[in-house]
Amino acid sequence: MRSAILLGLLLAAVWSPRGGFADEARFFPEKGTHFGVYYYPEHWPEEQWERDIRRVAELGFDFIHYGEFAWARLEPEDGKFDFAWMDKAVALAADHGLKVLMSTPSPCPPAWLATAHPEILAVDRNGVRGHHRGSRLTGSLANPVYRKHVERIVTKLAERYARDERVWGWQIGNEPHIQTGEDYSPSAQAEFREWLKRKYGTVEALNEAWGAAFWSYTLDNFEQVQVPTSNPHTYLDFQTYTSEEIARDLGDQAAIVRRHGDGRQWITTNYAYYQGLENVNPFLTRDTLDFASHTMYLTHNRKNSSGDSLAHRLGCGMEYSLGEELAASVSGYTGIMELQPGQINWGRFNAMPMPGAVRMWVWHAFGMGERFVCTYRFRQPLFGMEQFHHGIMQTDGVSVSHGGKDFVRAVAEINRLEEKLDPSAENEFVNRSRTALLWSNRNLLDIERYPHHQDWDTWQHIYTYYQGLKRMGVNVVFVGDGDDFDPAGTPFMVVPAYQMMSRELVGKLEDYVAKGGHLIISTRSGLKDDKGHLWEAKIQQPIWNLIGGEIEYYDHLPANRPGKVAFGGKSYPWHTWGTVVKPGSTVESWGTYEDQFYEGASAILHRDPGKGSVTYVGAWSDDWELEYDLLRRVYGKELGKLPFDLPPYVFVHYRQGLWVAVNYTDQMIDVPAGGGAEWLLGGRELPPAGVSVWRAGP
Ligand code: GAL
């Protein structure tokens, strides 16, 4: 079985636009999905550790996660280190057959450090410096004293554990970001100025890029640069610098661990909340970490859940799915570092997950191909900020919680069914429909800074297309503009609201289509150049050739007076953004505006030069159905009858011969498995929070 898995992973590498698969085979050779728990020895009396750790193993988990906030315990005084307790925790894990996932404690500088050197703490946009108050991610990454201390504690940890066979892998920090969003400390401002000097060379170039002639912003030298700022270009640069600074910190820590190790352990970090932590860009650590992992709390009750009567209990399955595919896109594979085993403590309200929901989330992770699933957390804390956060165990520390039972049930089921994975199995539809989604953190930041319509939300625009792809059962790979756009690996490509484009990028998209790729590109794309300036040309003119038509103007409507777009005999409401296009001679007009003073004008263009095609979608529909129907037409044209037409929030995944379906809606669903399916779990009827697993019939 083991060699079969290796073979499968190598085969999988053939289509990957990212590589990284050789490492995947090296790091995760024995099992498809590993299971683990967060455990904080420092929170519990030492005499309970053995009991707890034994229980972790008995419940079917195979690794245990330690240490990411324990700096004060590991270095109780400046330069005095105490690893005895961690040694004991590592030894206990090994005694019970558990691998250890070690973390670096950089998010939580200890009191002695913050007191002696308040300058190690970040400053918020109001100029207020943090103080030591029991929080985390408070450090100023740019501060040399903070950096020196991080380097020292990570070095000490690495010296001790980077060659320790009991330690399986490393997590650098925790959910990387700066608690204040950006750091406005003197250290960060000084570093930002250096960053600008490297980027622009001269202050004249800086003034030009920032459009500093506007409102007499013109600077005489780099020393005059200060943030916060009112200028959008300065802020975009500062956010980009911040993203790079976060990545630099992760990379520096990873390099220390790597230097002390023997290459056997893997190194990752757990990215999170893409919609909230806007300065974080997981792709920036592609070369310094082995892969990106991710975290997900599904019942936080914000966006991207079904909105039906069970949404608050079943959670934001779409965000989970996107989070997984984005993290996996960094190096070709991922694992989920934190998955809630029950109620959380920090949502707008914190509903009990529906019985079965936790099990479904674990199965969903398995279906998506996660190499590990680690639950946050093993024991519910009795004190501190997260008192009401459920664990696998209840507050007595010995009884399994409601969600914990669901979790360990899924672990047992998956551990049993793992052997049915067939690494050489492939599915033609999955391969032929694989889709690249062009994503850029800078684009997001730029649009969000000036959305131009109060209802514009860039992430939700991306989700409009993403959700349509998931309803068709399509796998998505997030790509950046520096990646290869290769129709052999990703025959389809979606470019949602990619506002800043260079001419090179437009050229790459043209090549992709010329090589046979099918491109779907949406409104706002190409409005600006890659500096964030409008083109000195007609509106979006650099993409006119690509889309085969001329963009005339765009319109916004109030939400209570939506317009309509006609497509395929149906009518779709829109109000946030509608672009009016004039089709060229080689293009079909697929959709038109049905009202407003431009009634009858085109909203959607489609052309198929050679083997590839381009579809330009000028309007964003209010219910996302236009985009779904349009995707179906484009994919159906190329692939014929599409196997899945899923309701939103029902997911079907293919993993090495197994199909996994999960249901985040309040309706009973008929699983679209072909005839002769061999049911391994559940069946054709898929209830809310249900899981069905099957192998395709002959
Ligand atoms: C995560 C965080 C964990 C813990 C958890 C509680 O965002 O990484 O450390 O705070 O939330 O749900």
XYZ file of C-alpha atoms and ligand atoms in Angstrom:
710
model
C 0.000 0.000 0.000
C 2.772 2.369 0.947
C 4.557 2.089 -2.372
C 1.203 2.405 -4.149
C 0.609 5.723 -2.377
C 4.063 6.927 -3.384
C 3.392 5.992 -6.983
C 0.085 7.830 -6.920
C 1.672 10.957 -5.558
C 4.271 10.911 -8.288
C 1.543 10.499 -10.911
C -0.350 13.378 -9.362
C 2.734 15.541 -9.840
C 2.286 15.368 -13.592
C -0.589 17.831 -13.673
C 0.493 20.103 -10.861
C 1.273 23.639 -11.945
C 3.224 24.003 -8.724
C 5.480 21.027 -8.097
C 6.017 20.264 -4.447
C 4.711 16.746 -4.787
C 8.047 15.102 -4.254
C 8.060 16.613 -0.772
C 4.501 15.548 -0.174
C 5.502 11.941 -0.765
C 8.481 12.322 1.537
C 6.595 13.958 4.400
C 3.399 11.921 4.315
C 4.308 8.476 3.075
C 2.264 6.224 5.308
C -1.244 7.561 5.366
C -3.652 9.645 3.324
C -4.773 11.752 6.281
C -3.274 12.026 9.770
C -5.209 13.204 12.816
C -3.997 15.300 15.697
C -4.943 17.571 18.599
C -3.713 20.809 20.128
C -2.586 20.170 23.660
C -1.135 22.795 26.013
C 0.824 21.026 28.782
C 1.423 24.466 30.312
C -2.315 24.795 31.007
C -2.659 21.616 33.044
C -1.192 20.095 36.227
C 1.769 17.948 35.308
C 0.260 14.892 36.967
C -2.547 14.955 34.372
C -0.313 14.971 31.306
C 0.190 11.242 31.066
C -3.529 10.566 31.439
C -4.428 13.155 28.793
C -1.795 12.149 26.275
C -2.663 8.481 26.641
C -6.275 9.391 25.956
C -5.313 11.305 22.808
C -3.742 8.130 21.443
C -6.603 5.901 22.584
C -9.101 8.072 20.726
C -7.378 7.292 17.415
C -5.231 10.396 16.909
C -1.676 10.002 15.707
C -0.039 13.359 16.450
C -0.081 16.067 19.103
C 0.547 19.790 18.721
C 2.606 21.740 21.287
C 4.006 25.074 22.136
C 2.968 27.981 19.915
C 2.141 30.380 22.764
C 4.506 29.072 25.446
C 7.377 31.570 25.237
C 7.028 32.674 28.883
C 7.284 29.059 30.003
C 10.160 28.186 27.678
C 12.173 31.291 28.563
C 10.954 32.435 31.972
C 13.781 34.974 32.302
C 15.927 36.757 29.751
C 18.322 34.102 28.469
C 17.240 31.395 30.964
C 15.576 28.539 29.182
C 13.457 25.742 30.554
C 12.906 22.825 28.225
C 12.514 20.163 30.894
C 8.732 20.343 30.764
C 8.647 20.243 26.974
C 11.087 17.315 26.985
C 8.702 15.488 29.244
C 5.692 16.277 27.037
C 7.595 15.093 23.944
C 8.629 11.896 25.717
C 5.068 11.191 26.824
C 3.816 11.662 23.275
C 6.394 9.209 21.987
C 5.551 6.715 24.755
C 2.014 6.685 23.436
C 2.942 6.460 19.780
C 2.089 10.065 18.972
C 4.213 12.214 16.653
C 4.883 15.752 17.864
C 4.120 18.893 15.923
C 6.308 21.583 17.456
C 5.565 25.287 17.155
C 7.649 28.396 17.585
C 6.269 30.702 20.302
C 6.944 34.026 18.557
C 3.322 35.309 18.795
C 3.558 35.763 22.578
C 6.594 37.743 23.799
C 6.942 37.350 27.587
C 6.345 40.110 30.154
C 10.043 40.549 30.985
C 10.807 41.308 27.346
C 7.939 43.762 26.812
C 8.755 45.524 30.075
C 12.465 45.913 29.400
C 11.892 46.800 25.737
C 8.447 48.290 25.092
C 9.675 49.092 21.591
C 9.233 45.432 20.640
C 5.458 45.979 20.550
C 3.635 47.095 17.417
C 1.963 50.512 17.129
C -1.573 50.812 15.750
C -2.801 53.287 13.125
C -3.703 55.805 15.849
C -0.114 55.810 17.012
C -0.842 53.802 20.158
C 1.782 51.265 21.158
C 0.587 47.975 22.653
C 1.499 46.847 26.127
C 1.830 43.407 27.666
C -1.790 42.522 28.238
C -2.203 38.790 27.687
C -2.750 39.093 23.962
C -0.776 37.734 21.025
C 0.707 38.711 17.669
C 1.565 41.997 19.302
C 5.248 42.088 18.334
C 6.729 44.620 15.951
C 8.283 42.312 13.362
C 10.503 45.143 12.169
C 11.967 45.820 15.578
C 15.589 44.614 15.885
C 15.246 43.721 19.585
C 12.121 41.655 18.962
C 13.838 39.968 16.038
C 16.921 39.162 18.079
C 14.827 37.539 20.786
C 12.718 35.582 18.303
C 15.874 34.356 16.665
C 17.285 33.243 20.015
C 14.241 31.324 21.248
C 13.723 29.661 17.862
C 17.400 28.723 17.728
C 17.194 27.170 21.193
C 14.128 25.186 20.212
C 15.676 24.097 16.943
C 18.928 23.047 18.620
C 16.905 20.827 20.865
C 14.225 19.398 18.579
C 15.102 19.899 14.903
C 16.804 16.500 14.727
C 14.583 14.797 17.241
C 12.966 11.794 15.593
C 9.916 12.145 17.772
C 9.172 15.518 16.228
C 7.331 15.194 12.931
C 7.024 18.780 11.781
C 6.982 22.461 12.737
C 4.472 25.250 12.758
C 6.029 28.709 12.615
C 4.105 31.167 14.809
C 0.340 31.010 14.643
C -2.119 32.340 12.076
C 0.405 34.878 10.785
C -0.691 38.491 10.883
C -0.070 41.624 12.916
C -2.712 42.124 15.532
C -3.046 45.791 14.699
C -3.366 45.042 10.962
C -0.241 47.019 10.168
C 2.565 48.155 12.431
C 3.121 51.943 12.494
C 6.064 51.844 14.912
C 9.259 53.812 14.202
C 11.000 50.508 13.364
C 8.366 49.650 10.769
C 8.357 53.165 9.290
C 12.142 53.068 8.940
C 12.057 49.640 7.341
C 9.280 50.728 4.989
C 11.444 53.638 3.803
C 14.277 51.221 3.048
C 11.813 49.002 1.197
C 10.729 51.989 -0.882
C 14.309 52.934 -1.686
C 14.878 49.419 -2.996
C 11.660 49.480 -4.987
C 11.895 52.965 -6.507
C 15.536 53.998 -6.294
C 14.816 57.724 -6.514
C 12.277 59.974 -4.874
C 11.225 61.164 -8.350
C 10.215 57.624 -9.270
C 8.354 57.345 -5.981
C 6.491 60.605 -6.615
C 5.537 59.449 -10.084
C 4.289 56.044 -8.882
C 2.301 57.594 -6.080
C 0.803 60.319 -8.235
C 2.208 62.743 -5.707
C 1.374 65.757 -7.857
C -2.155 65.249 -6.562
C -2.897 67.520 -3.586
C 0.779 68.564 -3.276
C 1.869 65.292 -1.772
C 5.199 65.608 -3.614
C 8.056 64.440 -1.374
C 11.594 65.812 -1.376
C 13.248 62.710 0.027
C 12.479 59.263 1.401
C 12.765 60.474 4.985
C 9.502 62.389 4.533
C 7.536 59.194 3.940
C 5.128 58.600 6.800
C 2.249 56.262 7.376
C -0.732 56.249 7.922
C -1.452 57.990 4.668
C -4.358 59.273 2.610
C -2.735 58.353 -0.686
C -4.033 55.012 -2.042
C -0.748 54.124 -3.754
C 1.277 54.737 -0.592
C -1.121 52.623 1.412
C -1.010 49.812 -1.128
C 2.778 49.849 -0.926
C 2.664 49.875 2.859
C 0.321 46.914 2.874
C 2.528 45.100 0.385
C 5.543 45.823 2.576
C 3.555 44.494 5.557
C 2.720 41.264 3.699
C 6.376 40.827 2.837
C 7.418 41.565 6.406
C 5.091 38.875 7.740
C 6.502 36.457 5.183
C 10.068 37.518 6.022
C 9.519 36.710 9.677
C 8.146 33.266 8.820
C 10.976 32.608 6.405
C 13.660 33.661 8.912
C 12.259 31.380 11.583
C 11.906 28.497 9.128
C 15.520 28.977 8.025
C 16.728 28.559 11.612
C 14.776 25.333 12.042
C 15.998 24.076 8.684
C 19.608 24.920 9.502
C 19.490 22.792 12.618
C 17.514 19.952 11.085
C 18.282 17.099 8.758
C 15.496 17.738 6.211
C 13.274 15.034 7.631
C 10.826 17.316 9.432
C 8.429 19.538 7.489
C 7.873 23.216 8.202
C 4.604 25.054 7.726
C 2.439 27.769 9.190
C -1.328 27.899 9.610
C -2.863 30.600 7.442
C -6.346 31.813 8.281
C -9.286 34.093 7.568
C -8.354 35.343 4.139
C -11.412 37.610 4.160
C -10.313 39.264 7.403
C -6.520 39.280 7.486
C -6.028 41.252 4.346
C -2.279 41.786 4.572
C -1.472 38.097 4.660
C -0.338 36.475 1.444
C 0.379 32.731 1.742
C 2.123 32.632 -1.631
C 4.989 34.724 -0.268
C 6.246 31.761 1.758
C 6.135 29.315 -1.131
C 9.923 29.113 -1.218
C 10.626 29.240 2.504
C 8.054 26.868 4.011
C 7.460 23.342 2.773
C 3.756 23.984 2.353
C 0.969 26.174 3.709
C -1.537 24.736 6.131
C -4.771 26.490 7.071
C -7.275 26.835 9.893
C -11.049 27.027 9.809
C -13.805 27.650 12.315
C -17.015 27.008 10.483
C -19.625 28.386 12.868
C -18.288 31.916 13.133
C -21.503 33.040 11.428
C -20.187 35.583 9.053
C -20.198 34.930 5.326
C -20.320 32.021 2.896
C -22.686 29.705 4.667
C -25.930 28.520 3.069
C -28.144 31.037 4.885
C -30.807 28.368 5.398
C -32.325 27.168 8.681
C -29.223 25.110 9.579
C -26.515 27.476 8.350
C -25.475 28.493 11.885
C -25.056 24.824 12.870
C -23.379 23.519 9.713
C -21.166 26.509 9.022
C -19.420 28.234 6.166
C -18.600 25.228 4.016
C -17.737 27.411 1.031
C -15.106 29.339 2.971
C -13.703 26.056 4.234
C -13.440 24.742 0.696
C -11.839 27.909 -0.655
C -9.454 28.046 2.322
C -8.325 24.514 1.601
C -7.852 25.016 -2.128
C -6.011 28.304 -1.664
C -3.611 26.791 0.885
C -3.124 23.676 -1.269
C -2.319 25.886 -4.246
C 0.822 27.249 -2.583
C 2.823 24.009 -2.805
C 0.386 21.456 -4.167
C -0.895 20.034 -0.868
C -2.045 21.101 2.566
C -3.412 20.044 5.925
C -5.905 21.672 8.242
C -4.194 22.805 11.410
C -7.227 23.871 13.429
C -10.709 22.450 13.080
C -13.259 23.111 15.810
C -14.611 20.063 17.664
C -17.708 21.877 18.943
C -18.826 25.348 19.969
C -16.361 28.192 19.634
C -16.185 31.242 21.907
C -15.682 34.157 19.543
C -18.454 34.069 16.922
C -21.173 36.700 16.788
C -23.083 33.948 18.569
C -21.874 30.417 19.094
C -24.436 27.806 18.147
C -23.922 24.164 18.969
C -22.912 22.426 15.763
C -25.678 20.130 14.587
C -25.062 16.538 15.684
C -23.031 15.090 12.826
C -21.637 18.456 11.667
C -18.193 17.942 13.187
C -18.019 14.498 11.601
C -18.999 16.004 8.254
C -16.253 18.659 8.521
C -13.633 15.976 9.142
C -14.889 13.952 6.193
C -14.973 17.055 4.044
C -11.302 17.611 4.886
C -10.527 14.038 3.925
C -12.451 14.379 0.650
C -10.578 17.557 -0.220
C -7.317 15.669 0.195
C -5.982 17.246 3.388
C -2.855 15.426 4.561
C -3.724 16.027 8.198
C -6.612 17.238 10.293
C -5.702 18.710 13.650
C -8.433 19.704 16.033
C -8.420 22.829 18.131
C -8.359 21.750 20.950
C -8.096 18.609 23.069
C -9.283 20.014 26.406
C -11.657 22.910 26.989
C -9.703 25.578 28.897
C -10.871 26.364 32.416
C -9.388 29.859 32.379
C -8.281 32.610 30.033
C -9.706 34.185 26.914
C -11.185 31.012 25.470
C -13.044 29.550 28.433
C -16.148 28.769 26.424
C -14.276 27.084 23.577
C -15.144 23.415 23.323
C -12.513 20.724 23.159
C -12.552 17.041 22.353
C -12.882 16.645 26.126
C -15.385 18.360 28.362
C -14.374 20.640 31.255
C -13.771 17.631 33.546
C -10.907 16.653 31.256
C -11.983 13.024 31.025
C -15.363 12.914 29.271
C -15.544 13.222 25.511
C -17.697 16.204 24.447
C -20.648 15.993 22.030
C -18.601 17.305 19.133
C -15.608 15.292 20.323
C -17.616 12.095 19.833
C -18.443 13.175 16.303
C -14.803 13.959 15.656
C -13.437 10.628 16.881
C -16.168 8.781 15.021
C -14.967 10.365 11.781
C -11.347 9.563 12.666
C -12.255 5.909 13.223
C -14.271 5.752 9.988
C -11.500 7.312 7.944
C -8.773 5.216 9.551
C -10.863 2.191 8.532
C -11.572 3.326 4.951
C -8.075 4.659 4.187
C -7.033 1.341 2.686
C -9.601 1.806 -0.056
C -7.653 4.736 -1.488
C -6.167 3.772 -4.812
C -3.345 6.194 -5.573
C -3.269 5.285 -9.233
C -6.966 6.073 -9.743
C -7.783 9.112 -11.860
C -11.024 10.678 -12.925
C -11.341 12.123 -16.374
C -13.886 14.801 -15.504
C -11.807 16.007 -12.552
C -8.730 16.303 -14.741
C -10.467 17.879 -17.721
C -12.354 20.459 -15.670
C -9.514 21.571 -13.387
C -9.587 25.350 -13.194
C -7.001 27.983 -12.432
C -8.305 31.005 -10.545
C -6.108 34.057 -10.922
C -5.610 35.594 -7.486
C -3.577 38.490 -6.242
C -3.425 39.923 -2.791
C -2.466 43.358 -4.160
C -5.503 43.411 -6.407
C -7.742 42.681 -3.477
C -6.136 45.400 -1.404
C -6.389 47.890 -4.224
C -10.077 47.290 -4.900
C -11.036 47.124 -1.251
C -9.398 50.480 -0.673
C -11.779 52.010 -3.196
C -14.641 49.609 -3.931
C -16.556 52.370 -5.737
C -19.956 50.898 -4.800
C -20.962 50.345 -1.209
C -22.083 46.799 -2.035
C -18.894 45.795 -3.791
C -17.009 43.070 -1.900
C -14.071 41.623 -3.802
C -14.024 38.356 -1.917
C -17.728 37.843 -2.540
C -17.158 38.543 -6.227
C -14.511 35.819 -6.231
C -16.878 33.527 -4.327
C -19.554 34.074 -6.990
C -17.388 32.188 -9.466
C -15.879 29.858 -6.904
C -19.302 28.696 -5.730
C -20.381 28.065 -9.319
C -17.294 25.915 -9.879
C -17.935 23.888 -6.723
C -21.541 23.311 -7.791
C -20.137 21.666 -10.914
C -17.729 19.557 -8.815
C -14.690 21.327 -10.302
C -11.299 21.472 -8.551
C -9.732 24.915 -8.331
C -6.046 25.857 -8.257
C -5.248 29.450 -7.261
C -2.511 30.905 -9.436
C -0.607 34.169 -9.395
C 0.405 36.229 -12.396
C 3.971 34.888 -12.156
C 2.845 31.257 -12.509
C 2.627 29.272 -15.718
C -0.818 29.354 -17.273
C -0.889 25.920 -18.812
C -4.070 24.580 -20.417
C -2.649 21.044 -20.102
C -2.866 21.225 -16.298
C -5.740 23.664 -15.954
C -7.877 23.641 -19.115
C -10.086 26.412 -17.677
C -9.128 29.681 -16.070
C -11.273 32.191 -14.199
C -10.088 35.768 -13.730
C -12.511 37.538 -11.408
C -12.251 41.334 -11.131
C -8.505 41.398 -11.680
C -8.307 45.154 -11.638
C -4.559 45.770 -11.909
C -2.960 44.126 -14.927
C 0.370 44.579 -16.638
C 0.608 44.310 -20.401
C 2.706 41.165 -19.836
C -0.164 39.608 -17.937
C -2.603 40.404 -20.734
C -0.111 38.779 -23.114
C 0.082 35.663 -20.936
C -3.698 35.364 -20.928
C -3.729 35.709 -24.730
C -1.123 32.922 -24.950
C -3.139 30.710 -22.648
C -6.135 31.033 -24.960
C -3.976 30.540 -28.058
C -2.698 27.297 -26.516
C -6.281 26.060 -26.127
C -7.236 27.368 -22.660
C -10.760 28.488 -21.827
C -10.715 31.854 -20.110
C -13.557 33.480 -18.196
C -12.747 37.042 -17.243
C -15.039 39.300 -15.275
C -15.841 42.932 -14.845
C -13.292 45.476 -13.522
C -10.427 43.374 -14.906
C -7.698 45.445 -16.488
C -9.082 48.806 -15.342
C -5.650 49.802 -14.047
C -2.028 49.089 -14.799
C 0.065 47.167 -12.299
C 1.058 50.380 -10.479
C -2.600 51.042 -9.792
C -2.937 53.934 -12.246
C -5.730 54.148 -14.779
C -4.395 53.566 -18.297
C -3.785 56.566 -20.476
C -6.004 54.921 -23.051
C -9.703 54.273 -23.417
C -11.246 52.437 -20.529
C -9.778 48.918 -20.118
C -8.407 49.215 -23.639
C -5.452 46.873 -23.014
C -7.885 43.940 -22.712
C -10.065 44.818 -25.711
C -8.211 42.469 -28.067
C -8.342 39.693 -25.541
C -12.095 39.933 -25.050
C -12.884 40.807 -28.656
C -14.870 43.948 -27.948
C -14.706 47.537 -26.784
C -15.631 48.530 -23.278
C -17.798 51.626 -23.343
C -18.489 52.421 -19.685
C -19.644 50.846 -16.433
C -22.714 51.576 -14.373
C -23.777 51.213 -10.728
C -27.341 50.982 -9.456
C -28.954 51.301 -6.053
C -29.808 47.919 -4.525
C -33.530 48.671 -4.569
C -33.508 49.425 -8.313
C -31.642 46.488 -9.856
C -31.219 46.199 -13.587
C -31.569 43.004 -15.608
C -29.304 41.009 -17.872
C -30.728 38.513 -20.375
C -28.750 35.338 -20.929
C -29.873 32.008 -22.407
C -33.562 32.894 -22.266
C -33.440 33.900 -18.593
C -33.295 37.223 -16.837
C -30.871 37.976 -13.981
C -30.886 40.943 -11.584
C -27.718 42.966 -10.994
C -26.942 46.251 -9.309
C -23.340 46.451 -8.062
C -21.392 46.602 -11.294
C -22.439 46.436 -14.926
C -20.027 47.073 -17.785
C -21.381 47.902 -21.220
C -19.388 46.352 -24.083
C -19.516 46.707 -27.841
C -18.845 43.359 -29.532
C -16.216 43.226 -32.268
C -16.802 41.311 -35.473
C -15.320 37.987 -34.314
C -17.254 37.680 -31.123
C -20.695 36.511 -30.005
C -22.796 38.604 -27.672
C -24.116 36.111 -25.147
C -25.910 38.468 -22.804
C -27.541 41.891 -23.044
C -28.922 44.514 -20.673
C -32.692 44.448 -20.616
C -33.318 47.933 -19.300
C -31.694 51.290 -18.442
C -30.829 53.791 -21.151
C -28.472 51.211 -22.688
C -31.148 48.519 -23.117
C -30.037 45.975 -25.713
C -26.304 46.661 -25.224
C -23.997 43.711 -24.568
C -23.002 42.575 -21.093
C -21.349 39.253 -21.995
C -19.045 38.442 -24.897
C -17.758 35.069 -26.034
C -15.299 34.153 -28.705
C -13.536 30.906 -29.624
C -10.366 31.563 -31.520
C -8.731 28.223 -32.405
C -9.129 25.622 -29.681
C -9.424 28.032 -26.749
C -12.152 30.508 -25.808
C -12.645 33.786 -23.983
C -15.806 34.785 -22.155
C -16.054 38.300 -20.773
C -18.709 38.893 -18.114
C -19.452 42.570 -17.632
C -22.157 42.340 -14.975
C -22.151 40.856 -11.475
C -25.520 39.253 -10.798
C -27.215 39.746 -7.444
C -28.023 36.067 -6.891
C -24.884 34.626 -8.546
C -27.062 32.530 -10.862
C -25.964 34.303 -14.027
C -22.366 33.327 -13.352
C -23.351 29.740 -12.566
C -25.410 29.318 -15.743
C -22.655 30.931 -17.746
C -19.980 28.642 -16.299
C -22.174 25.665 -17.146
C -22.458 26.830 -20.723
C -18.701 27.352 -21.136
C -17.757 24.055 -19.469
C -20.587 22.153 -21.170
C -19.470 23.397 -24.593
C -16.064 21.864 -24.020
C -16.811 18.829 -21.869
C -20.287 17.765 -22.993
C -22.762 16.643 -20.355
C -21.581 17.785 -16.937
C -21.827 15.144 -14.200
C -22.811 17.485 -11.335
C -25.395 20.211 -10.897
C -25.200 20.551 -7.118
C -27.164 22.886 -4.898
C -24.823 25.452 -3.316
C -23.307 23.990 -0.142
C -23.392 20.390 -1.270
C -19.863 19.308 -2.127
C -18.630 16.294 -4.049
C -14.929 15.438 -4.008
C -12.890 12.775 -5.707
C -9.876 11.405 -3.883
C -7.906 8.508 -5.292
C -10.824 6.389 -6.385
C -13.235 7.453 -3.647
C -16.074 9.938 -4.015
C -17.068 11.862 -0.904
C -20.258 13.948 -0.720
C -21.166 16.247 2.177
C -24.283 18.338 2.710
C -24.265 21.765 4.407
C -27.951 22.475 3.612
C -31.178 21.809 5.514
C -32.514 19.629 2.668
C -32.224 15.925 1.943
C -30.144 15.552 -1.241
C -29.997 12.790 -3.813
C -26.308 12.027 -4.306
C -25.459 12.227 -8.016
C -23.508 8.957 -8.103
C -23.688 6.990 -11.333
C -25.358 3.574 -11.563
C -23.539 0.660 -9.951
C -21.951 2.835 -7.245
C -20.474 0.827 -4.390
C -21.517 2.620 -1.202
C -18.846 2.571 1.483
C -20.538 4.986 3.873
C -24.042 6.458 3.807
C -25.921 6.095 0.566
C -27.733 7.828 -2.215
C -29.852 9.815 0.239
C -27.704 12.499 1.845
C -29.323 14.227 4.828
C -28.208 17.581 6.312
C -24.733 17.088 7.880
C -24.591 13.749 6.082
C -21.599 12.046 4.507
C -21.725 9.582 1.627
C -18.672 7.780 0.325
C -18.697 5.581 -2.726
C -16.629 4.039 -5.438
C -17.830 4.491 -8.988
C -19.493 1.508 -10.566
C -17.906 -0.278 -13.497
C -7.686 30.514 16.207
C -6.332 30.629 16.859
C -6.209 29.685 18.033
C -7.408 29.813 18.926
C -8.646 29.566 18.116
C -9.923 29.572 18.916
O -7.950 31.565 15.316
O -5.307 30.328 15.952
O -5.034 29.963 18.730
O -7.441 31.090 19.476
O -8.740 30.544 17.102
O -11.032 29.297 18.105
